[in-house]
PDB file of C-alpha atoms in Angstrom:
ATOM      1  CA  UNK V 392      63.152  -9.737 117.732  1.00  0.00           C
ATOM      2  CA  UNK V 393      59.609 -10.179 116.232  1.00  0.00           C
ATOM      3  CA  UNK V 394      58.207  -7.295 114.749  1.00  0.00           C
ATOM      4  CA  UNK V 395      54.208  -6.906 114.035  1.00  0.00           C
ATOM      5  CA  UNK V 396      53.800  -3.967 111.077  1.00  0.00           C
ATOM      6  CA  UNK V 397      50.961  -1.957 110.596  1.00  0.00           C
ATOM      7  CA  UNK V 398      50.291  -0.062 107.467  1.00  0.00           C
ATOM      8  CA  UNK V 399      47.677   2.783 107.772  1.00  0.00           C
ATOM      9  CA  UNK V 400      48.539   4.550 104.394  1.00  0.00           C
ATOM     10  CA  UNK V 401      47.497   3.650 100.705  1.00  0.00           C
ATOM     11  CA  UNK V 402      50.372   2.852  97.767  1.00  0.00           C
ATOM     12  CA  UNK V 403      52.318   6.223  95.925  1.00  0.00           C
ATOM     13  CA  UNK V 404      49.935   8.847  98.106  1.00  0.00           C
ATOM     14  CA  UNK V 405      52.384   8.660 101.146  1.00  0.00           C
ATOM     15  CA  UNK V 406      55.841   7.170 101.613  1.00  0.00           C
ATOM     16  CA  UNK V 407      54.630   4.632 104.515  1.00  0.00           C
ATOM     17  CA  UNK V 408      54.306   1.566 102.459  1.00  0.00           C
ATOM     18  CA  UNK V 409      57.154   1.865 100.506  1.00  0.00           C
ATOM     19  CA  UNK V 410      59.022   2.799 104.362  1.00  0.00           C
ATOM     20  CA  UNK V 411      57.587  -0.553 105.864  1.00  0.00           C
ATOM     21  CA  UNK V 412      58.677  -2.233 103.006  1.00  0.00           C
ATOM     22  CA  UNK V 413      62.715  -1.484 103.743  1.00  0.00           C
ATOM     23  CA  UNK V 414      61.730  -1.401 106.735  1.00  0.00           C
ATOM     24  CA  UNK V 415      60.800  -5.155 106.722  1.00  0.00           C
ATOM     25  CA  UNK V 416      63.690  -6.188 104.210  1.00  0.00           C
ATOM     26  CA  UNK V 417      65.847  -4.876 107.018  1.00  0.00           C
ATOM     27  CA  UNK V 418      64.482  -6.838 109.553  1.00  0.00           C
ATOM     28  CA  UNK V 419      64.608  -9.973 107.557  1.00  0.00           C
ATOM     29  CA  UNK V 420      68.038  -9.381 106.553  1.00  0.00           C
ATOM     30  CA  UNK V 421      69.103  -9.040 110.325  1.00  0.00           C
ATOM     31  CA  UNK V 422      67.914 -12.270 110.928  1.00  0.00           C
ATOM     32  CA  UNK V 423      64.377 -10.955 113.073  1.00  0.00           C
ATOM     33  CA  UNK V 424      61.128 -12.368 112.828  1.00  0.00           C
ATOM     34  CA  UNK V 425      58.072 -10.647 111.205  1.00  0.00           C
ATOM     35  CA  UNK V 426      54.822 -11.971 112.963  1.00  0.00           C
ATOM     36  CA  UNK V 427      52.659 -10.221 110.712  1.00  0.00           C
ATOM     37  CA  UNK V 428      52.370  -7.348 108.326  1.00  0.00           C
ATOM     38  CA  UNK V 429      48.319  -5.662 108.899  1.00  0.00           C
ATOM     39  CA  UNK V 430      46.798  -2.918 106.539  1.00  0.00           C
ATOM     40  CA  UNK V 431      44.624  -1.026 107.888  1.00  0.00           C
ATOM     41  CA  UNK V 432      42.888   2.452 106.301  1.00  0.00           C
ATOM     42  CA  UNK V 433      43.805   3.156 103.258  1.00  0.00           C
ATOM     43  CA  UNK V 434      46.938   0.776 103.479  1.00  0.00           C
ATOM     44  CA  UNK V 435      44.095  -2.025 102.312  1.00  0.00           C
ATOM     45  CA  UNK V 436      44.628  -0.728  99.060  1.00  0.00           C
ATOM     46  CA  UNK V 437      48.255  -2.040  98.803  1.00  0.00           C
ATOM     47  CA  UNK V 438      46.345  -5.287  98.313  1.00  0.00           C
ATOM     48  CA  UNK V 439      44.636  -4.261  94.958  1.00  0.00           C
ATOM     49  CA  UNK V 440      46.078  -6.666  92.101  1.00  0.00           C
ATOM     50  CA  UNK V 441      44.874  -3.972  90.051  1.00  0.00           C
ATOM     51  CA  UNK V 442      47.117  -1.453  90.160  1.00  0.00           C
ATOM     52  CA  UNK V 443      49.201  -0.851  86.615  1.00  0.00           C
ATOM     53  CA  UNK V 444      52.298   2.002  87.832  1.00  0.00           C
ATOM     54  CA  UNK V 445      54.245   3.167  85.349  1.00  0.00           C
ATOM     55  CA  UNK V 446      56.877   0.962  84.362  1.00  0.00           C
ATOM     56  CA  UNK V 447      59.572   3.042  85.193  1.00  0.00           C
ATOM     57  CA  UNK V 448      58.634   3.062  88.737  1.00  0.00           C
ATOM     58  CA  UNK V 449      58.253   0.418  91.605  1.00  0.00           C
ATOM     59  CA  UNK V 450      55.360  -1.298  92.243  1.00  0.00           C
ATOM     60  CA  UNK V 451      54.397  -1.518  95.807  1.00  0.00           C
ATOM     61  CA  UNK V 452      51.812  -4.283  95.343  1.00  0.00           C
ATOM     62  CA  UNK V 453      54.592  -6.682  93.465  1.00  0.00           C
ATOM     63  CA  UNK V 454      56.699  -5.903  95.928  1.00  0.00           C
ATOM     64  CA  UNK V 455      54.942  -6.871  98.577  1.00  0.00           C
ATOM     65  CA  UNK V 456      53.725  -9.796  96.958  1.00  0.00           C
ATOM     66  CA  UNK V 457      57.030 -11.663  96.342  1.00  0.00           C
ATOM     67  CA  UNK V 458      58.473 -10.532  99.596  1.00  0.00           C
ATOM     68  CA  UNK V 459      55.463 -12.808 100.987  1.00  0.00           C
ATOM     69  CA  UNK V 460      56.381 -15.686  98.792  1.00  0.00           C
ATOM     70  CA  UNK V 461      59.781 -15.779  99.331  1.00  0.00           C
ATOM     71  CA  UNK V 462      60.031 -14.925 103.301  1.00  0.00           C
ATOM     72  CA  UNK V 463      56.613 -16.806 103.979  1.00  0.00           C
ATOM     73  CA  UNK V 464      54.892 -13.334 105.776  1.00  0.00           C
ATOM     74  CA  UNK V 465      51.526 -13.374 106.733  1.00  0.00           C
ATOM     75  CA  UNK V 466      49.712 -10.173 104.863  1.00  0.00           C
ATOM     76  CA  UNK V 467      47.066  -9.048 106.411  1.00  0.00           C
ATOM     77  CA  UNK V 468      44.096  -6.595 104.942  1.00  0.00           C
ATOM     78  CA  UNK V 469      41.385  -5.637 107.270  1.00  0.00           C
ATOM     79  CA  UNK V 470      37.965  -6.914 105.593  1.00  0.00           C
ATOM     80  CA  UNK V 471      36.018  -4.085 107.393  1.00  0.00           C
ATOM     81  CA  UNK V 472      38.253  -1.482 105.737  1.00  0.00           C
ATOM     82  CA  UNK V 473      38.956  -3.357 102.836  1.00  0.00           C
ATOM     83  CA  UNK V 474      35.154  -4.191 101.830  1.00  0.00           C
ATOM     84  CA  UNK V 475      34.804   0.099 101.892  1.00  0.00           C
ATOM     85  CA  UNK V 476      37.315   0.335  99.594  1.00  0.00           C
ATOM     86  CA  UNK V 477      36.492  -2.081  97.271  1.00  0.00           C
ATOM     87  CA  UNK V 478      39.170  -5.214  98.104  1.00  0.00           C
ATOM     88  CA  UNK V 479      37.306  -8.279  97.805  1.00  0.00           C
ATOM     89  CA  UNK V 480      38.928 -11.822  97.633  1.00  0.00           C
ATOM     90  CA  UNK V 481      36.679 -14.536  95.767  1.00  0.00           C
ATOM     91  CA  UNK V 482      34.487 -15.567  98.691  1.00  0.00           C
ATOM     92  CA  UNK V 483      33.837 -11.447  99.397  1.00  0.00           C
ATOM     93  CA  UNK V 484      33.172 -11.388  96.070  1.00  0.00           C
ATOM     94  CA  UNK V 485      30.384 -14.057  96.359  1.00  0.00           C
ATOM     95  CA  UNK V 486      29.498 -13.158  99.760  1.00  0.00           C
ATOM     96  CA  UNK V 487      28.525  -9.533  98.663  1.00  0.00           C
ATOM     97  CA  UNK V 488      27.781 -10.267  95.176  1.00  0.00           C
ATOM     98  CA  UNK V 489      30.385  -8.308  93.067  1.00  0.00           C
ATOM     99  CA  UNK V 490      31.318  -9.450  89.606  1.00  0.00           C
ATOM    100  CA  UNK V 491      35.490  -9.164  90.276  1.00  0.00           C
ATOM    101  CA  UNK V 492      37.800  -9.721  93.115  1.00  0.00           C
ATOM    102  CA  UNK V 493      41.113  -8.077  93.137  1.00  0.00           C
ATOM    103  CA  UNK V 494      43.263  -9.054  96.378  1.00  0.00           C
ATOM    104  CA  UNK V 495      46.455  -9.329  95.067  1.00  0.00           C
ATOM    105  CA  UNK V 496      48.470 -13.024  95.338  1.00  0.00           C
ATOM    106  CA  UNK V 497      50.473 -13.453  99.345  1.00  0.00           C
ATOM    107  CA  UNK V 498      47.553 -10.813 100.549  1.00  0.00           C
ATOM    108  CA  UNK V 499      44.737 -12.622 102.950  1.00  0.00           C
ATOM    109  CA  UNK V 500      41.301 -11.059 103.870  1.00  0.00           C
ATOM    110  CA  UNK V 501      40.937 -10.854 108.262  1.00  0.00           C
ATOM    111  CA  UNK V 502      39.813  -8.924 110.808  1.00  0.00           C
ATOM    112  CA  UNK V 503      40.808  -6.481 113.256  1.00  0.00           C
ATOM    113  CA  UNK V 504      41.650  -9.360 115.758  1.00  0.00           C
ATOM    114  CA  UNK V 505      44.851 -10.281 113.856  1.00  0.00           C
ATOM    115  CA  UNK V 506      46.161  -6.605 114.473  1.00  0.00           C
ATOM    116  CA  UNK V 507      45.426  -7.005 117.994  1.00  0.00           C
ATOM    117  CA  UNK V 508      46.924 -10.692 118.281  1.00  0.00           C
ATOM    118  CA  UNK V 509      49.765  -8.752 116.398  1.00  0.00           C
ATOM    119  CA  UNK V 510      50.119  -6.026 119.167  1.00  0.00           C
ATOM    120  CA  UNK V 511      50.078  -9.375 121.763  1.00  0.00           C
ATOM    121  CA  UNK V 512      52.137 -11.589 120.240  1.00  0.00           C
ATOM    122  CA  UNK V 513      54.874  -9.181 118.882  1.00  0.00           C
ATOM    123  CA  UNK V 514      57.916  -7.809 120.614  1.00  0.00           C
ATOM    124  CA  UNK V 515      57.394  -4.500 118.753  1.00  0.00           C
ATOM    125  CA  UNK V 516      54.434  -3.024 117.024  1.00  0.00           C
ATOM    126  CA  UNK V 517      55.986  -0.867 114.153  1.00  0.00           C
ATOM    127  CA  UNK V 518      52.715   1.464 112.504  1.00  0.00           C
ATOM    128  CA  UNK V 519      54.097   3.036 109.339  1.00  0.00           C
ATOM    129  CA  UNK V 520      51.400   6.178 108.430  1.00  0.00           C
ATOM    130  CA  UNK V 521      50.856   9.888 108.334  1.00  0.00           C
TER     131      UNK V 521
ATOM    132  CA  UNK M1324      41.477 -15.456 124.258  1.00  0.00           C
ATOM    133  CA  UNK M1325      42.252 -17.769 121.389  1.00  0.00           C
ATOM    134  CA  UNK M1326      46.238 -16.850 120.545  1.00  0.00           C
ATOM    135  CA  UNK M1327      46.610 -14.749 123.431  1.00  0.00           C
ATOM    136  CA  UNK M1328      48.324 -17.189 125.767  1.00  0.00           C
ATOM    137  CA  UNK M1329      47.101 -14.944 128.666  1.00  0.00           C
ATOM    138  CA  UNK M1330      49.581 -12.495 128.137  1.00  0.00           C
ATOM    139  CA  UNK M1331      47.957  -9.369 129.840  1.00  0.00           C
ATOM    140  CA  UNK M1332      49.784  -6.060 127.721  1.00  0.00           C
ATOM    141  CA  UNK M1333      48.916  -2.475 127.902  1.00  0.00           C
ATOM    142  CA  UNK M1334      47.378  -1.109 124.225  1.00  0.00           C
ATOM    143  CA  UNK M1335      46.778   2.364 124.380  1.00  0.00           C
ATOM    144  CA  UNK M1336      44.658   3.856 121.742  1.00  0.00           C
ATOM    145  CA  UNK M1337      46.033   7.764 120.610  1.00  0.00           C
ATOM    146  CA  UNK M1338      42.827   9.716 118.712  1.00  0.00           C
ATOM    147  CA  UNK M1339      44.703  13.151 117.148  1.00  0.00           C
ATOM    148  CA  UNK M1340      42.178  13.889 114.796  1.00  0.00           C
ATOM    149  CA  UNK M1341      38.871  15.694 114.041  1.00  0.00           C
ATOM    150  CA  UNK M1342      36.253  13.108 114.116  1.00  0.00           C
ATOM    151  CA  UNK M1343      34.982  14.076 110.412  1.00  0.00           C
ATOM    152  CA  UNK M1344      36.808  14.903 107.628  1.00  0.00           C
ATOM    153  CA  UNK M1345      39.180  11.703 107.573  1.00  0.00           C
ATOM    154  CA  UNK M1346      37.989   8.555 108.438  1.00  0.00           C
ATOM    155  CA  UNK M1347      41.024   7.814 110.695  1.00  0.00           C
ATOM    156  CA  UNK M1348      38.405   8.962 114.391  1.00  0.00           C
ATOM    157  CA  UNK M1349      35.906   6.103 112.790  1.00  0.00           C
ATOM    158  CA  UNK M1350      38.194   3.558 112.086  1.00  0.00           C
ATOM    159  CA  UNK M1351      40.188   3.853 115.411  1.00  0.00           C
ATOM    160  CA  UNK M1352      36.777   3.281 116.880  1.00  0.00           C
ATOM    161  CA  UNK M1353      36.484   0.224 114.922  1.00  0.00           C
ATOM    162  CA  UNK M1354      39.818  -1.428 116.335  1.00  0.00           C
ATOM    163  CA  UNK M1355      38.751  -0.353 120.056  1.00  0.00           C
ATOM    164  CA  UNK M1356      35.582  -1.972 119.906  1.00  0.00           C
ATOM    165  CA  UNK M1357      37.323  -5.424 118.720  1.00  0.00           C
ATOM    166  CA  UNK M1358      40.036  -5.007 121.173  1.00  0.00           C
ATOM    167  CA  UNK M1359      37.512  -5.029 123.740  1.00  0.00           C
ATOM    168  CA  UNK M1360      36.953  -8.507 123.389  1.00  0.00           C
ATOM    169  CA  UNK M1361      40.554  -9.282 123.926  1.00  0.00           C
ATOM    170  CA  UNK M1362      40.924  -8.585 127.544  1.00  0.00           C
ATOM    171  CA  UNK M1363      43.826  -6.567 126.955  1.00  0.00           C
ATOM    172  CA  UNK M1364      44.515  -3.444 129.246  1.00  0.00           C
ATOM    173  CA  UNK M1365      43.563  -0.600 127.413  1.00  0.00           C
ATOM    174  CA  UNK M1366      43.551   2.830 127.685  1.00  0.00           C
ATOM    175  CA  UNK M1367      42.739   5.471 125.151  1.00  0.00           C
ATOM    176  CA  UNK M1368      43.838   8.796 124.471  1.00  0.00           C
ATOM    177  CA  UNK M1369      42.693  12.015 123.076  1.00  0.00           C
ATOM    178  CA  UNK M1370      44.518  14.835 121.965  1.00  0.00           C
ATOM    179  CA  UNK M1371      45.156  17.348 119.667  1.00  0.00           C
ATOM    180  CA  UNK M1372      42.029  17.921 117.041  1.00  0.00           C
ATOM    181  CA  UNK M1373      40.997  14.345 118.757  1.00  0.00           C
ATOM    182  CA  UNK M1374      39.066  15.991 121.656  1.00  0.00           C
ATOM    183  CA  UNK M1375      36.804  17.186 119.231  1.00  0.00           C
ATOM    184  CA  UNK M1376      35.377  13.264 118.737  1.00  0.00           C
ATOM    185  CA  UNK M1377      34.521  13.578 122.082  1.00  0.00           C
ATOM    186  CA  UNK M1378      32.576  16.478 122.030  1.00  0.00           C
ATOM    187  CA  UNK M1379      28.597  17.047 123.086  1.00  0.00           C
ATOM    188  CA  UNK M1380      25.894  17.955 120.464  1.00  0.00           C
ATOM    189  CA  UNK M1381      27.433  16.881 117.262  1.00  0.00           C
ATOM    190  CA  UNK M1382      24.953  16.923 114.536  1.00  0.00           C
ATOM    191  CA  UNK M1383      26.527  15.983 110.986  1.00  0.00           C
ATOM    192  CA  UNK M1384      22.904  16.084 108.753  1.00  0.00           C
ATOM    193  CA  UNK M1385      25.137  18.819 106.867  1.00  0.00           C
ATOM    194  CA  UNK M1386      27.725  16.863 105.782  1.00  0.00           C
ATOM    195  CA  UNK M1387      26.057  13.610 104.709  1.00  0.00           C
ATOM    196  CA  UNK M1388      28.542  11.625 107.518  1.00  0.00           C
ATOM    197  CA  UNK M1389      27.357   8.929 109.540  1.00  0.00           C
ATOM    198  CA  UNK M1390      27.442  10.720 113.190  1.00  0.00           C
ATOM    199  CA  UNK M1391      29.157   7.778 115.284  1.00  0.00           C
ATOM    200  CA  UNK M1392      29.455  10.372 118.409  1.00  0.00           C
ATOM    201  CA  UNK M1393      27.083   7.802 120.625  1.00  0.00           C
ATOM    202  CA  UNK M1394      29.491   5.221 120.265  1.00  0.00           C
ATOM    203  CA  UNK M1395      31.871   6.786 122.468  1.00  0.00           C
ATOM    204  CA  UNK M1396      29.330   6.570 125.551  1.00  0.00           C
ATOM    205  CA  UNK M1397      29.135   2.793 124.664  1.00  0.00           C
ATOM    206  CA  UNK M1398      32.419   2.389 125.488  1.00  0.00           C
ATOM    207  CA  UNK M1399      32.140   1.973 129.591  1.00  0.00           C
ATOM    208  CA  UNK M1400      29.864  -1.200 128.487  1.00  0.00           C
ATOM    209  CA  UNK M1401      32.967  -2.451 126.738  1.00  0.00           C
ATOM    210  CA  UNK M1402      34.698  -2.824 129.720  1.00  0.00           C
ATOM    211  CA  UNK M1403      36.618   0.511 128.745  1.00  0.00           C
ATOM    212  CA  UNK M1404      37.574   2.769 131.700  1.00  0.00           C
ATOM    213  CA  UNK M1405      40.663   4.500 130.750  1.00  0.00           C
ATOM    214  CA  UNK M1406      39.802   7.876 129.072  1.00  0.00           C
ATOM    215  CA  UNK M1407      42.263  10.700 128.942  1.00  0.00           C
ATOM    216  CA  UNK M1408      42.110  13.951 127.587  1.00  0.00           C
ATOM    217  CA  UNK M1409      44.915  16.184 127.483  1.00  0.00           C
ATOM    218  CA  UNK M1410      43.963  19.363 128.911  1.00  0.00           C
ATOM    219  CA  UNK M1411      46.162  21.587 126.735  1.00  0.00           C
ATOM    220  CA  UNK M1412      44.754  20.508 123.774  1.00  0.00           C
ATOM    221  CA  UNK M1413      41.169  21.137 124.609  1.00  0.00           C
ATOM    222  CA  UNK M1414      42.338  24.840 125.898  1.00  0.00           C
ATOM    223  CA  UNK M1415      44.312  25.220 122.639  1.00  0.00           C
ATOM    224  CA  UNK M1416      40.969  24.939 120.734  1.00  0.00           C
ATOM    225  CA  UNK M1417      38.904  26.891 122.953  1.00  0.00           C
ATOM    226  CA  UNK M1418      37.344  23.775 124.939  1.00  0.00           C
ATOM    227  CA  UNK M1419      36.737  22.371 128.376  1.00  0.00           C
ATOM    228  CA  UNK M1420      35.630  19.364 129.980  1.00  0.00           C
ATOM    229  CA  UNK M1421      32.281  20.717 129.497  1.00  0.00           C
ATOM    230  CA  UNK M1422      32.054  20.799 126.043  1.00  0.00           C
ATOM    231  CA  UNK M1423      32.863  17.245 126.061  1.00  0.00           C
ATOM    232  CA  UNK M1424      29.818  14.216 126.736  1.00  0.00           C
ATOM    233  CA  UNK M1425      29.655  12.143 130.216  1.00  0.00           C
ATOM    234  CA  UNK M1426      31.502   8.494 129.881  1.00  0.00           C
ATOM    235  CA  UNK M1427      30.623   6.153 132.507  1.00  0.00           C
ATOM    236  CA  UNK M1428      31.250   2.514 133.304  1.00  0.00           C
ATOM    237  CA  UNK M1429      29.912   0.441 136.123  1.00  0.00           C
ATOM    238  CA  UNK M1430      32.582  -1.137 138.556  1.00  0.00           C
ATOM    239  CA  UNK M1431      31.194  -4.222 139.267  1.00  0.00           C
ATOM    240  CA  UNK M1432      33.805  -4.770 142.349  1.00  0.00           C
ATOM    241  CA  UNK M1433      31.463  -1.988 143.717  1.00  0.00           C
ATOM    242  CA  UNK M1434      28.176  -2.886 143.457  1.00  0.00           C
ATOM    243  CA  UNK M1435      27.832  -2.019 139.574  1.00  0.00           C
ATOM    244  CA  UNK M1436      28.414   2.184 141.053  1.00  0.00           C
ATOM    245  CA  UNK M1437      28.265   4.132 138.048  1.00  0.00           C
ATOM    246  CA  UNK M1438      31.794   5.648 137.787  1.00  0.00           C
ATOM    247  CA  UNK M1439      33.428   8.123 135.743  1.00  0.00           C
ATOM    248  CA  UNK M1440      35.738   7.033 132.770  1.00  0.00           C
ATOM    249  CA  UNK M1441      37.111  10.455 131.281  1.00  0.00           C
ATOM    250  CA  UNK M1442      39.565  11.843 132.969  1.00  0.00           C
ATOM    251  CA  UNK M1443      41.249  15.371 131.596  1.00  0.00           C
ATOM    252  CA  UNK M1444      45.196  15.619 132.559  1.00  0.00           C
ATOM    253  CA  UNK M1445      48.133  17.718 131.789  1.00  0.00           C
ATOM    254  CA  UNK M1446      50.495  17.313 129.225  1.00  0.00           C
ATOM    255  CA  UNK M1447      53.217  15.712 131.253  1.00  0.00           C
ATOM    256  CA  UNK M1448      51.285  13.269 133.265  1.00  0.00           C
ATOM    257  CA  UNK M1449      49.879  12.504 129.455  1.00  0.00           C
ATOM    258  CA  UNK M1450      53.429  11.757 128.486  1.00  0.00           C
ATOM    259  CA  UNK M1451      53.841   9.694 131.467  1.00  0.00           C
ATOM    260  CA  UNK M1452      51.004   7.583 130.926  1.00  0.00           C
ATOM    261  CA  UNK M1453      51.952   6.882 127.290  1.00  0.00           C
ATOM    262  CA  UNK M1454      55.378   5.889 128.360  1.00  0.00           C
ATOM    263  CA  UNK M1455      54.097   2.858 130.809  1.00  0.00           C
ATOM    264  CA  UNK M1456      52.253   1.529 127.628  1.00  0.00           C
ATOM    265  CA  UNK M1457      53.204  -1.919 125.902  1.00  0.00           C
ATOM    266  CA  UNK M1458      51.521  -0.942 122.503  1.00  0.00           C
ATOM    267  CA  UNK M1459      50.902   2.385 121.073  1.00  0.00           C
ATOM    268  CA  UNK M1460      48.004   2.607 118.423  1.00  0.00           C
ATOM    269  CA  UNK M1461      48.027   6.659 116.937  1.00  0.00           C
ATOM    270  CA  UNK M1462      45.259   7.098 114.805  1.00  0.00           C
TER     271      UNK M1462
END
């Protein structure tokens, strides 16, 4: 089956990234697809390359990261919700004039049309939030 | 629609909460608006605290929030015609369809008529409608 995944919550606040994560692992172990994995709210901030969690405990952005690199997923963060929250890439960075850009590496900058091409293209439309 | 392949699906849009104090009423907005342009059969639905986004006569000077309320009457020149408010929640709250502003769209397979857009149902015809849906969206 091919699964789209939408994340609406941010990193350590609520449980939904860390759920889409196994959620996604599972998937890909079964052998199903994953069209395309879209934050969204406060789930841009799963993108920031910034984040430093204790080193005792998981972190979400890493994860994510080499789960892209090794299984080839298309990440997703909205740039509408993103550029609120302060996740630029380079060219947002230039575009808007900011001094630092922090998307993390696997992570691309879109808009809201790839979470509806998601919601076409996908068997299943999993949203992992509150 | 570039990627779309003309596949036709039904997206329905779920609003639950208040329109101010999370952003999650503004940012469903957001996607609707976009999925507009997708020709995509969409309905949207409000319950719970959500009926209060559709509300008349919201004024947020006090709060310092952007007041997006208009938007909502945009939405029939989106192409938008599927509106549905669950009747329970607006009586839970002390509401009825009233309180809540006029949406309108004009069906041009009748001579652009000016036609009605919100419709307030029951739970169980609610439940119904969300069941026929392809993709579910709960903000």
């Amino acid at each position: 089956m091919k699964f789209g995944i939408v994340i609406n919550e941010g990193p350590y606040t609520h449980q939904a990234s860390d759920s889409a994560l196994q959620f996604v692992k599972a998937a890909l172990h079964k052998g199903h697809e994953i069209f395309r994995v879209f934050f969204y709210h406060d789930g841009v901030n799963n993108g920031t390359s910034l984040g430093v969690p204790p080193q005792d405990d998981r972190n979400l952005t890493l994860e994510w990261s080499g789960l892209a690199e090794k299984h080839d997923l298309d990440l997703v963060v909205c740039v509408a919700a993103a550029q609120r929250r302060g996740i630029l890439d380079e060219d947002e960075m230039g575009r808007h004039g900011k001094s630092a850009n922090n998307l993390a590496p696997g992570f691309r900058i879109s808009g809201l049309g790839q979470l509806i091409e998601a919601g076409i293209q996908a068997d299943r439309l999993v949203t992992f939030g509150d | 629609m570039e990627n779309g392949e003309g596949v036709v699906k039904k997206f329905c849009y779920i609003n639950r909460k208040a329109p101010y104090g999370t952003i999650y009423a503004l940012e469903s907005l957001e996607v609707v608006l976009i999925a507009a342009a997708f020709d995509q059969d969409i309905s949207l639905v409000f319950a719970d605290d959500g009926v209060y986004q559709l509300t008349k006569g919201q004024d947020t000077d006090g709060i310092g929030m952007k007041n997006f309320s208009k938007t909502y009457t945009a939405l029939g020149d989106y192409d938008i015609k599927k509106v549905y408010v669950e009747k329970e929640s607006l009586e839970e709250r002390g509401l009825s369809a009233e309180d809540l502003q006029a949406l309108k769209y004009e069906d041009e397979d009748d001579d652009w008529a000016e036609k009605d857009s919100l419709f307030v149902i029951g739970r169980e015809e609610m439940a119904k409608i969300i069941d026929e849906q392809d993709v579910i969206l709960s903000f």
